[in-house]
mmCIF file of C-alpha atoms in Angstrom:
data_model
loop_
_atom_site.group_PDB
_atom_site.id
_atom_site.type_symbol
_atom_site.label_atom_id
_atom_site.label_comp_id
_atom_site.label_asym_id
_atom_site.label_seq_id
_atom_site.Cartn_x
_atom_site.Cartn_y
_atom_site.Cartn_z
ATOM 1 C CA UNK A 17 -8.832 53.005 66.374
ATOM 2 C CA UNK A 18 -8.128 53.504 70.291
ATOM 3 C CA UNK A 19 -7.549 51.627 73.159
ATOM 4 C CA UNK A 20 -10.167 49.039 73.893
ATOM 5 C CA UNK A 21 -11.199 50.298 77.499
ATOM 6 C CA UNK A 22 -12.158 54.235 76.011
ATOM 7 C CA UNK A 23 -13.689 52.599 72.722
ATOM 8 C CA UNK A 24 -15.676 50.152 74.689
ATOM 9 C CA UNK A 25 -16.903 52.883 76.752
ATOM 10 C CA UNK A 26 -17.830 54.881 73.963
ATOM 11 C CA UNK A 27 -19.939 52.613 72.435
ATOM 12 C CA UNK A 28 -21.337 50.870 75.309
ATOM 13 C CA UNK A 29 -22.855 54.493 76.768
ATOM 14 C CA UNK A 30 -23.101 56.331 73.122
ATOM 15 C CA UNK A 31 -26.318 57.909 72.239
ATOM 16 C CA UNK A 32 -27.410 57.496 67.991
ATOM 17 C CA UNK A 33 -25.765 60.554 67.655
ATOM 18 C CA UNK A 34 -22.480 59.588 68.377
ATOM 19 C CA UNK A 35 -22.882 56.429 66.332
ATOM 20 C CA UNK A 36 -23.599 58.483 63.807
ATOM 21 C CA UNK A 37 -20.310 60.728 64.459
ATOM 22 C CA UNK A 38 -18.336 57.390 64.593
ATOM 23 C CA UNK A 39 -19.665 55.847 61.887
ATOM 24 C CA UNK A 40 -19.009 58.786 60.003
ATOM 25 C CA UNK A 41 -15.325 58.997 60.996
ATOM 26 C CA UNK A 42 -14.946 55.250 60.267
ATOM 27 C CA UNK A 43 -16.200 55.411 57.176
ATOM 28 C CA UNK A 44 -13.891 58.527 56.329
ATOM 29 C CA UNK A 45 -11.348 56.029 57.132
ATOM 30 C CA UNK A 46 -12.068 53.325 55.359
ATOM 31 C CA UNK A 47 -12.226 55.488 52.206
ATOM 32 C CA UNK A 48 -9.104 57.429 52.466
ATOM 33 C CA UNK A 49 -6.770 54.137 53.480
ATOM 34 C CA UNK A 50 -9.071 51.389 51.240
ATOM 35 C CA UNK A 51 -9.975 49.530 54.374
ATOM 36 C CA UNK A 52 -12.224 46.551 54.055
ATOM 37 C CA UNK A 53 -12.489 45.760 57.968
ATOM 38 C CA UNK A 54 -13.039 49.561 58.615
ATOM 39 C CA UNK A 55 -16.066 49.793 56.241
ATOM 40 C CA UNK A 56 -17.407 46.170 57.810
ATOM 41 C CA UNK A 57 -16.588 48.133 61.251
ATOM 42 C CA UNK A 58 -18.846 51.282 60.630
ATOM 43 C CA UNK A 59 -21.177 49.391 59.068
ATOM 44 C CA UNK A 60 -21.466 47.606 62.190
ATOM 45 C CA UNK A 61 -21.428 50.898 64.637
ATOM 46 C CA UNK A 62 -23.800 52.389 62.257
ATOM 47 C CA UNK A 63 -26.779 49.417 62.648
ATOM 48 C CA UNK A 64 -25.909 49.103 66.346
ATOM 49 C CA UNK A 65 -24.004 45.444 66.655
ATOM 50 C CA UNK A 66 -23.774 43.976 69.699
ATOM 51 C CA UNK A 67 -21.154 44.896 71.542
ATOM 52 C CA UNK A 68 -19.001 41.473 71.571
ATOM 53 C CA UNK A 69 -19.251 41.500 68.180
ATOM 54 C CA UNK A 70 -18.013 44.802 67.304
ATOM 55 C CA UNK A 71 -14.817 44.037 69.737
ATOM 56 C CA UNK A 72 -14.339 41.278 68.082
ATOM 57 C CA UNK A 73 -13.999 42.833 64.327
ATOM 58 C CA UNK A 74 -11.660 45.358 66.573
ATOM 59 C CA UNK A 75 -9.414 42.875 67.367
ATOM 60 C CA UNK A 76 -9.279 41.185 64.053
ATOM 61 C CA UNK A 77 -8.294 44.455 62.444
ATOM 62 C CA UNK A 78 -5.925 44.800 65.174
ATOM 63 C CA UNK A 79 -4.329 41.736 64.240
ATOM 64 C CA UNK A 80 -4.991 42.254 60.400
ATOM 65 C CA UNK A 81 -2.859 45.830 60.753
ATOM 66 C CA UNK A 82 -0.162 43.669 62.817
ATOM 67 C CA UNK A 83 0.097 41.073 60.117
ATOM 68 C CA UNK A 84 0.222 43.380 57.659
ATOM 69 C CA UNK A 85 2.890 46.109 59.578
ATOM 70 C CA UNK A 86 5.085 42.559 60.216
ATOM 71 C CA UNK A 87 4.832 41.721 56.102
ATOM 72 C CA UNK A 88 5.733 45.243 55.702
ATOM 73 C CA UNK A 89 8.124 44.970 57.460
ATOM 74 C CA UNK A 90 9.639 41.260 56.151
ATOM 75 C CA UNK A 91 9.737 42.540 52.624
ATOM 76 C CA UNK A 92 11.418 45.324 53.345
ATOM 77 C CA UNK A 93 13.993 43.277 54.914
ATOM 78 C CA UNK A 94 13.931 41.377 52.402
ATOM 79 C CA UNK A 95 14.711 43.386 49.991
ATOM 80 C CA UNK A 96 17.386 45.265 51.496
ATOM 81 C CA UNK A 97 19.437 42.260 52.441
ATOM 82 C CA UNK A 98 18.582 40.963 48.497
ATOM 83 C CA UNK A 99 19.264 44.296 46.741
ATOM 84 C CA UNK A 100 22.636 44.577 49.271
ATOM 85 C CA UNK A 101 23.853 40.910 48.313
ATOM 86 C CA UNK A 102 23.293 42.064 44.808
ATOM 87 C CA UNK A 103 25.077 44.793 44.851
ATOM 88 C CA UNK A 104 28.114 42.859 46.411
ATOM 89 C CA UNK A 105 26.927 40.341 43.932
ATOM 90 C CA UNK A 106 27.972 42.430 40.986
ATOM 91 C CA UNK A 107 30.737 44.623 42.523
ATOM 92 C CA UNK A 108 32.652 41.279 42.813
ATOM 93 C CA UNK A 109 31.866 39.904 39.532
ATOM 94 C CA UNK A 110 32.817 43.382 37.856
ATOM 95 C CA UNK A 111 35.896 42.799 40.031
ATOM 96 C CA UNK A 112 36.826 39.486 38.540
ATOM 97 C CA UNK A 113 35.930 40.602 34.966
ATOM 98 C CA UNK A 114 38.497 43.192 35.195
ATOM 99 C CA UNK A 115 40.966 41.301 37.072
ATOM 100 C CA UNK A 116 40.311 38.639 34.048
ATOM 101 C CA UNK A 117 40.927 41.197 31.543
ATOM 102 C CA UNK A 118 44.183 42.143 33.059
ATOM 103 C CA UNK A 119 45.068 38.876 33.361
ATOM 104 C CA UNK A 120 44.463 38.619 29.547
ATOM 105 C CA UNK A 121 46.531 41.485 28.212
ATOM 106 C CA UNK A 122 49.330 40.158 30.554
ATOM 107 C CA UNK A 123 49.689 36.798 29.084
ATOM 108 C CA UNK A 124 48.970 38.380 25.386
ATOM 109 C CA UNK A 125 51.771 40.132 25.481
ATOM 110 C CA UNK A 126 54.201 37.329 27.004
ATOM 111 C CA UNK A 127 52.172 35.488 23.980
ATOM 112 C CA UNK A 128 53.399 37.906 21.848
ATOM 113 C CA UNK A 129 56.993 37.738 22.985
ATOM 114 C CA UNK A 130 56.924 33.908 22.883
ATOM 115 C CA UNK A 131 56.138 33.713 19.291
ATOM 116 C CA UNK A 132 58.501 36.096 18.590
ATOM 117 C CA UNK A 133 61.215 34.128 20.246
ATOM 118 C CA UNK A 134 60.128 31.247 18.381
ATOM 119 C CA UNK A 135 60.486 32.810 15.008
ATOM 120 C CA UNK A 136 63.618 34.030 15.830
ATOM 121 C CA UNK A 137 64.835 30.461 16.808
ATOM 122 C CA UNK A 138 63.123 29.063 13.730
ATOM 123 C CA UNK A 139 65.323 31.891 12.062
ATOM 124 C CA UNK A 140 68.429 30.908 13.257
ATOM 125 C CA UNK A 141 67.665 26.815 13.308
ATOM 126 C CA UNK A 142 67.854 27.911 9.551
ATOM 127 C CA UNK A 143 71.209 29.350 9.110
ATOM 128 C CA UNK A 144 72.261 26.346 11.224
ATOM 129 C CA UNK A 145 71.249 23.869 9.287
ATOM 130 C CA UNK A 146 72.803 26.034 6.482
ATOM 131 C CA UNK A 147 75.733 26.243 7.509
ATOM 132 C CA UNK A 148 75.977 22.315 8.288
ATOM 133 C CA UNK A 149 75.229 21.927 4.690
ATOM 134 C CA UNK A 150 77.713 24.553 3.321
ATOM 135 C CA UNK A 151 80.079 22.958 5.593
ATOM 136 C CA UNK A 152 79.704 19.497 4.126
ATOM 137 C CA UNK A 153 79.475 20.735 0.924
ATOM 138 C CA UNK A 154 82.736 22.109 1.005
ATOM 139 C CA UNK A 155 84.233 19.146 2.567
ATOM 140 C CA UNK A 156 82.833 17.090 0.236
ATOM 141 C CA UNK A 157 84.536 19.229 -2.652
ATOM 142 C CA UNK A 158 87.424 18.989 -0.975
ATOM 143 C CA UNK A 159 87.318 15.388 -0.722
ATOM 144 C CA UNK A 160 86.629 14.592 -4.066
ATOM 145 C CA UNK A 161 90.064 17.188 -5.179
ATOM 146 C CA UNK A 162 91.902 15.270 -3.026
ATOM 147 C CA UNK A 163 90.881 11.815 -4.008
ATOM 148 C CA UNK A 164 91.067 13.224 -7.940
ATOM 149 C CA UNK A 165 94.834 14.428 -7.491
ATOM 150 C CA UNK A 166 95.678 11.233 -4.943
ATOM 151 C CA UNK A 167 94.669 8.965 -8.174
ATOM 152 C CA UNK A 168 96.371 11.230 -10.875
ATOM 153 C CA UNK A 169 99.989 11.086 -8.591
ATOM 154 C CA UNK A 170 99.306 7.452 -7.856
ATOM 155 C CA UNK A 171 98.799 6.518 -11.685
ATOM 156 C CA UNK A 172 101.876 8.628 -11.925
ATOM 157 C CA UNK A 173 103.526 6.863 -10.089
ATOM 158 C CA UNK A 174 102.510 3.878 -11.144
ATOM 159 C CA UNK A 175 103.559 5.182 -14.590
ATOM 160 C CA UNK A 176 107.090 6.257 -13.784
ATOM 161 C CA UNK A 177 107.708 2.699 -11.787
ATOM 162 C CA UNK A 178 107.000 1.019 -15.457
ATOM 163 C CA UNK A 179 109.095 3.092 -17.063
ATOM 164 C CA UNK A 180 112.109 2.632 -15.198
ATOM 165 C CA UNK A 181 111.690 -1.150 -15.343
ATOM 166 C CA UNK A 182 111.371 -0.410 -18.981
ATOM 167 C CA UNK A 183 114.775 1.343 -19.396
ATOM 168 C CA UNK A 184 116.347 -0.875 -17.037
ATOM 169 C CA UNK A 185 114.977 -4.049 -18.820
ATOM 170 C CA UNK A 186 115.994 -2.036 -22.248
ATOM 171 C CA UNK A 187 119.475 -1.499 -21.129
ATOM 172 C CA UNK A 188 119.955 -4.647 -19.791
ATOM 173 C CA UNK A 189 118.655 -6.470 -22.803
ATOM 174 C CA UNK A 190 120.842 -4.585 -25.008
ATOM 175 C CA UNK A 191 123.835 -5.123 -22.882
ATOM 176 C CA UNK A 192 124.135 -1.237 -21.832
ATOM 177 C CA UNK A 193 126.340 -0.686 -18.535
ATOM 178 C CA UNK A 194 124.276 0.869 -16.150
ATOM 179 C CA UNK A 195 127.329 1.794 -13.844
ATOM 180 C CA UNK A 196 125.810 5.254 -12.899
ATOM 181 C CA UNK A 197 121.701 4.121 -12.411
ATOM 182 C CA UNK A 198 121.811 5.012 -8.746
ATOM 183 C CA UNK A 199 123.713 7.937 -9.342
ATOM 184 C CA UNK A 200 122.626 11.450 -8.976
ATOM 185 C CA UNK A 201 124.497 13.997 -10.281
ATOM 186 C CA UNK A 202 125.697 16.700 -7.954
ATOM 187 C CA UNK A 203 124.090 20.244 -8.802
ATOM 188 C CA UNK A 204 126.994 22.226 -10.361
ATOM 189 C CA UNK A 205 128.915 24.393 -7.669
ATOM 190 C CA UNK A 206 129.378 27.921 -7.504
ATOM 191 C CA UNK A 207 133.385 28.408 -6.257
ATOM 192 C CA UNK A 208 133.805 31.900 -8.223
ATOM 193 C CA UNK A 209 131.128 34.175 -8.826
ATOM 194 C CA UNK A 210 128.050 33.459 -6.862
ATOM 195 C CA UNK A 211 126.353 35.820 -8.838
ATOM 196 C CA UNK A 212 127.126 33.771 -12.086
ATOM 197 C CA UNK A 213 126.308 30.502 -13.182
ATOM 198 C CA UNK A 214 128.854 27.632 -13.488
ATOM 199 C CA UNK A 215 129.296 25.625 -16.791
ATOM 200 C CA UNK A 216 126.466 23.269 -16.515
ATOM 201 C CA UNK A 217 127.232 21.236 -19.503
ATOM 202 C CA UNK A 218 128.217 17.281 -19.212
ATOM 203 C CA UNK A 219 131.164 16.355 -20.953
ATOM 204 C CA UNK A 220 131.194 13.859 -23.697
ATOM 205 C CA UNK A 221 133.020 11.436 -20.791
ATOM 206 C CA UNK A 222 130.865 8.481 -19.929
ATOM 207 C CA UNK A 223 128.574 9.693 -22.353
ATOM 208 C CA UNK A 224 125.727 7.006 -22.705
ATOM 209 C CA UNK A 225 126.010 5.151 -19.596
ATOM 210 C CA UNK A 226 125.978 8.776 -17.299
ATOM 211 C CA UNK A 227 122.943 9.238 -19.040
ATOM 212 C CA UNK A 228 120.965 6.202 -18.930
ATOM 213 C CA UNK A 229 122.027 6.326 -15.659
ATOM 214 C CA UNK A 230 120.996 9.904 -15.192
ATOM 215 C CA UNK A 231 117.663 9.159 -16.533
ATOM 216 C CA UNK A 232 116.494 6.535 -14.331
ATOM 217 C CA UNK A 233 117.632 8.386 -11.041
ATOM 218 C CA UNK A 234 115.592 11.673 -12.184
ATOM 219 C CA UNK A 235 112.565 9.246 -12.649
ATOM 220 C CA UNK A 236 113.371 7.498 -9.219
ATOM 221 C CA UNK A 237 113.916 11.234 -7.909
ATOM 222 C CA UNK A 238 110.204 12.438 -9.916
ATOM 223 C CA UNK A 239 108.638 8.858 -8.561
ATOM 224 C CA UNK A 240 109.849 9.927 -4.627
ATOM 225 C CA UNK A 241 108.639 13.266 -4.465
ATOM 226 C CA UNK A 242 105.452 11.850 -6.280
ATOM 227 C CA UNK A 243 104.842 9.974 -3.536
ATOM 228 C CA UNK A 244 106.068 12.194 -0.630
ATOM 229 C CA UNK A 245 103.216 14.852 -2.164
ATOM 230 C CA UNK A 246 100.765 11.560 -1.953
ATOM 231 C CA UNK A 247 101.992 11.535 1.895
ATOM 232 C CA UNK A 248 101.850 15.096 1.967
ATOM 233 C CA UNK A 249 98.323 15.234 0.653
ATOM 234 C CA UNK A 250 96.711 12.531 2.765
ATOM 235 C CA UNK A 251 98.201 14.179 5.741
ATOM 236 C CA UNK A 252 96.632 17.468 4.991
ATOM 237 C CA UNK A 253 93.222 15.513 4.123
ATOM 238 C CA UNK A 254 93.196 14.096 7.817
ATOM 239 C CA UNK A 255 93.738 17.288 9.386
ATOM 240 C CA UNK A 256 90.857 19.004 7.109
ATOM 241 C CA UNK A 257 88.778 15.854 7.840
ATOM 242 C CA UNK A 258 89.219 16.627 11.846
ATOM 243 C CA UNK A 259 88.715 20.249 11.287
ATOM 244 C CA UNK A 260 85.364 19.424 9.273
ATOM 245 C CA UNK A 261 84.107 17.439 12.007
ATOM 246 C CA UNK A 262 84.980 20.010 14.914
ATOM 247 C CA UNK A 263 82.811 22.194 13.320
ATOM 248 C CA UNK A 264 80.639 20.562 12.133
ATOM 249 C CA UNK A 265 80.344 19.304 15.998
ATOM 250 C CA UNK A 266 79.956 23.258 17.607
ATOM 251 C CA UNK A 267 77.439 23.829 14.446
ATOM 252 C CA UNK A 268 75.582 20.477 15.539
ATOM 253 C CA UNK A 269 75.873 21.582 19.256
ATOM 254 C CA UNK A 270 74.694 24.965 18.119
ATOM 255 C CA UNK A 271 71.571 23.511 16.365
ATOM 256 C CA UNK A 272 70.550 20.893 19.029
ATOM 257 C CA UNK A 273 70.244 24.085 21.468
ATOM 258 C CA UNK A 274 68.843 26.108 19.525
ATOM 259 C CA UNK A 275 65.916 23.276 18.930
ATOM 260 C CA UNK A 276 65.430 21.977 22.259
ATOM 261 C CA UNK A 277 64.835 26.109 23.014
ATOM 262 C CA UNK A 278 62.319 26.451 20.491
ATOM 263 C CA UNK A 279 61.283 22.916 21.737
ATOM 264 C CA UNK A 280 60.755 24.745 25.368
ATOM 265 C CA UNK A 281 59.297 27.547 24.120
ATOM 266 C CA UNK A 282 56.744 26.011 22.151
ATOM 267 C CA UNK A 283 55.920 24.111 25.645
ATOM 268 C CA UNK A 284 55.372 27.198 27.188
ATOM 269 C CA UNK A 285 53.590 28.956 24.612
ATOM 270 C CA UNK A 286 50.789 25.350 24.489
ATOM 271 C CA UNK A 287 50.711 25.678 28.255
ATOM 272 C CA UNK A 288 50.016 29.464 28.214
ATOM 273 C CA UNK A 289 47.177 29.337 25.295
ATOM 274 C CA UNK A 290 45.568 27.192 27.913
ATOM 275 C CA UNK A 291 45.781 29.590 30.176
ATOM 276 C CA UNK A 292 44.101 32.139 27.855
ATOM 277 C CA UNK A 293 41.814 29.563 27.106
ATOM 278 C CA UNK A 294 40.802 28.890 30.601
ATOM 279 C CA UNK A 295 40.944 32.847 32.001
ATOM 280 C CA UNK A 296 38.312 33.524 28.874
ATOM 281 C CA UNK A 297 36.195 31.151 29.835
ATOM 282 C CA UNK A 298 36.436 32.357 33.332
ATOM 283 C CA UNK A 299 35.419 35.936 32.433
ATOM 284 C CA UNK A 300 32.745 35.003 29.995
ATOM 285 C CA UNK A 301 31.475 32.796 32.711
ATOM 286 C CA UNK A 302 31.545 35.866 34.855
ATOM 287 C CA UNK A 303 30.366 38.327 32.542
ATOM 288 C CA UNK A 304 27.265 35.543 32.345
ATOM 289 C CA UNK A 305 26.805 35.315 35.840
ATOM 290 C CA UNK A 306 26.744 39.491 35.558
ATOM 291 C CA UNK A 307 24.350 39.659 33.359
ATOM 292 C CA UNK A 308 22.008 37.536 35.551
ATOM 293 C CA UNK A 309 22.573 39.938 38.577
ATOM 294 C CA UNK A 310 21.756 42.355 36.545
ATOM 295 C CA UNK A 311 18.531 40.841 35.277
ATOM 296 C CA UNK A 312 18.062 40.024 39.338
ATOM 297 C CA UNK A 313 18.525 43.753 39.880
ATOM 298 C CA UNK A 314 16.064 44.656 37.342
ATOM 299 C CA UNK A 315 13.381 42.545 38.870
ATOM 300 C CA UNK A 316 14.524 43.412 42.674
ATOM 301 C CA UNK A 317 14.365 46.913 41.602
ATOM 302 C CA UNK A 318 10.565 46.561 40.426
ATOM 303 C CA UNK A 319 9.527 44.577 43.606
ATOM 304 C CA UNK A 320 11.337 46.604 45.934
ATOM 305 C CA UNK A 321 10.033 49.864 44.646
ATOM 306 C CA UNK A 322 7.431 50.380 46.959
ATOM 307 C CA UNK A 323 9.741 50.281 50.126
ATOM 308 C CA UNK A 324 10.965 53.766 48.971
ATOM 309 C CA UNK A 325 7.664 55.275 47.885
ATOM 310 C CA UNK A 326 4.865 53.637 50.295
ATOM 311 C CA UNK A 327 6.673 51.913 53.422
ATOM 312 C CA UNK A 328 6.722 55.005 55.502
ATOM 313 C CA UNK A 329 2.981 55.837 54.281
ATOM 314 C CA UNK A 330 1.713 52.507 54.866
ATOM 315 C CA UNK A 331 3.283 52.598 58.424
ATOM 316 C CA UNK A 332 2.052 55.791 59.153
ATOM 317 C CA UNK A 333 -1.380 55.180 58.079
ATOM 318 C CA UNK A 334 -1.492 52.263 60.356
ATOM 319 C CA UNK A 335 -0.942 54.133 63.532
ATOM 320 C CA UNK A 336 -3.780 54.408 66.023
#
């Protein structure tokens, strides 16, 4: 169609001829674009209408080819700005998948290292404990000599005190001087020949009473160093006692670190499976939220098809 002054004209003034022509051309129109208001148009030119009436179905294709160039135009806005946000849509999602997945390897591999760490602590929490019990086992071995020998030298003892009230009670009983009890004799001396023993033979003087005296100091002598080993031995027991607990003190100090580490680490590695947990989630959630921009594209794709193939068509069909 033309402007409404020149087509007015030439239908007001046209002869059947040119109504003819017109309705001709309109209806050449009306087939090639699949115009309903152009066939009701020539139709219209071809039986003559009124005038009015004919400007009137002008104007309301007009507006019709208006409407329809603004719808055109709306969807195609439409789908730009929709097939745009989608495509942001799913290069940020594909962003945060990856990132997600990087995030992942990441805290497997500090996984990785944290459960090593812990069986290595378990490891050693082993040999400490171990060692704690070879420790105690020993000490307890040692204990049980010492107490074992501290009996047999105190029943010795014991055993040598009876005896010397024995002789003394015999001696005395039986009258026997016991001038030279609390006598030692003196270790023979070597005045000549160091190199040679001295005569170390008693002479028949005193006889008896040196040696029932001679007797009872060797006991006393036997009873003395008896008891100097008990000494002896008890000392020695206290110093392996406070050696037993040093040790055993750095072992126990060795163990309570080593646990509260493996204590710490298994923290960590609860806290950090949470964090695995959570990150998966998160990029399944994504990878969900993908697939439905993908679906969106899908459908975008089919409804905004026609933009590329018939938008320029369309407009150019509709200009005058």
């Amino acid at each position: 169609p033309g402007s409404h002054g020149v087509f007015t004209l030439f239908l007001h003034d046209a002869l059947p001829i040119y109504r003819i022509k017109a309705y001709n051309s309109l209806k050449g129109l009306a087939a090639k674009y699949k115009g309903m208001k152009l066939i009701e148009l020539a139709v219209a030119v071809k039986n003559g209408g009124h005038f009015d009436k004919i400007m009137v179905m002008i104007d309301e294709m007009i507006a019709v080819l208006r409407k329809e160039e603004a719808e055109d135009i709306a969807h195609r806005d439409r789908c730009q700005n929709s097939q745009g946000k989608n495509a942001n849509d799913m290069a940020d999602l594909d962003h945060d998948i990856a990132k997600a997945g990087e995030e992942l390897e990441r805290m497997d591999d500090e996984k990785q290292e944290l459960e090593a760490t812990i069986t290595s602590l378990e490891q050693q929490i082993g040999e400490s404990k171990t060692s704690l019990e070879e420790l105690l086992s020993m000490r307890n071995e040692e204990s049980e000599r010492f107490k074992a020998a501290l009996k047999d030298d105190a029943d010795a003892v014991a055993i040598i005190a009876k005896a010397i009230v024995a002789i003394s009670k015999f001696y005395k009983d039986n009258k026997i001087p016991l001038e030279l009890m609390q006598h030692k004799k003196e270790d023979p001396k070597y005045s000549v020949d160091e190199d040679k023993a001295p005569d170390a033979t008693f002479s028949d003087a005193g006889s008896r009473n040196s040696e029932s005296g001679g007797i009872i100091a060797i006991m006393e002598m036997i009873k003395e160093d008896t008891e100097n080993e008990m000494k002896t031995s008890r000392e020695d027991d206290a110093q392996a006692e406070a050696d037993y607990e040093k040790q055993r003190a750095d072992l126990q100090g060795t163990l309570d670190a080593q646990t509260a580490s493996k204590v710490a680490a298994e923290q960590e590695l609860a806290a950090l499976e949470e964090d695995i947990a959570d990150t998966e989630e998160l990029k399944d959630s994504k990878a969900s939220d993908l697939a439905e921009e993908q679906s969106l594209q899908d459908s975008l794709n089919k409804d905004c098809a026609w933009v590329e193939s018939h938008f320029d068509s369309r407009r150019e069909k509709r200009k005058p």
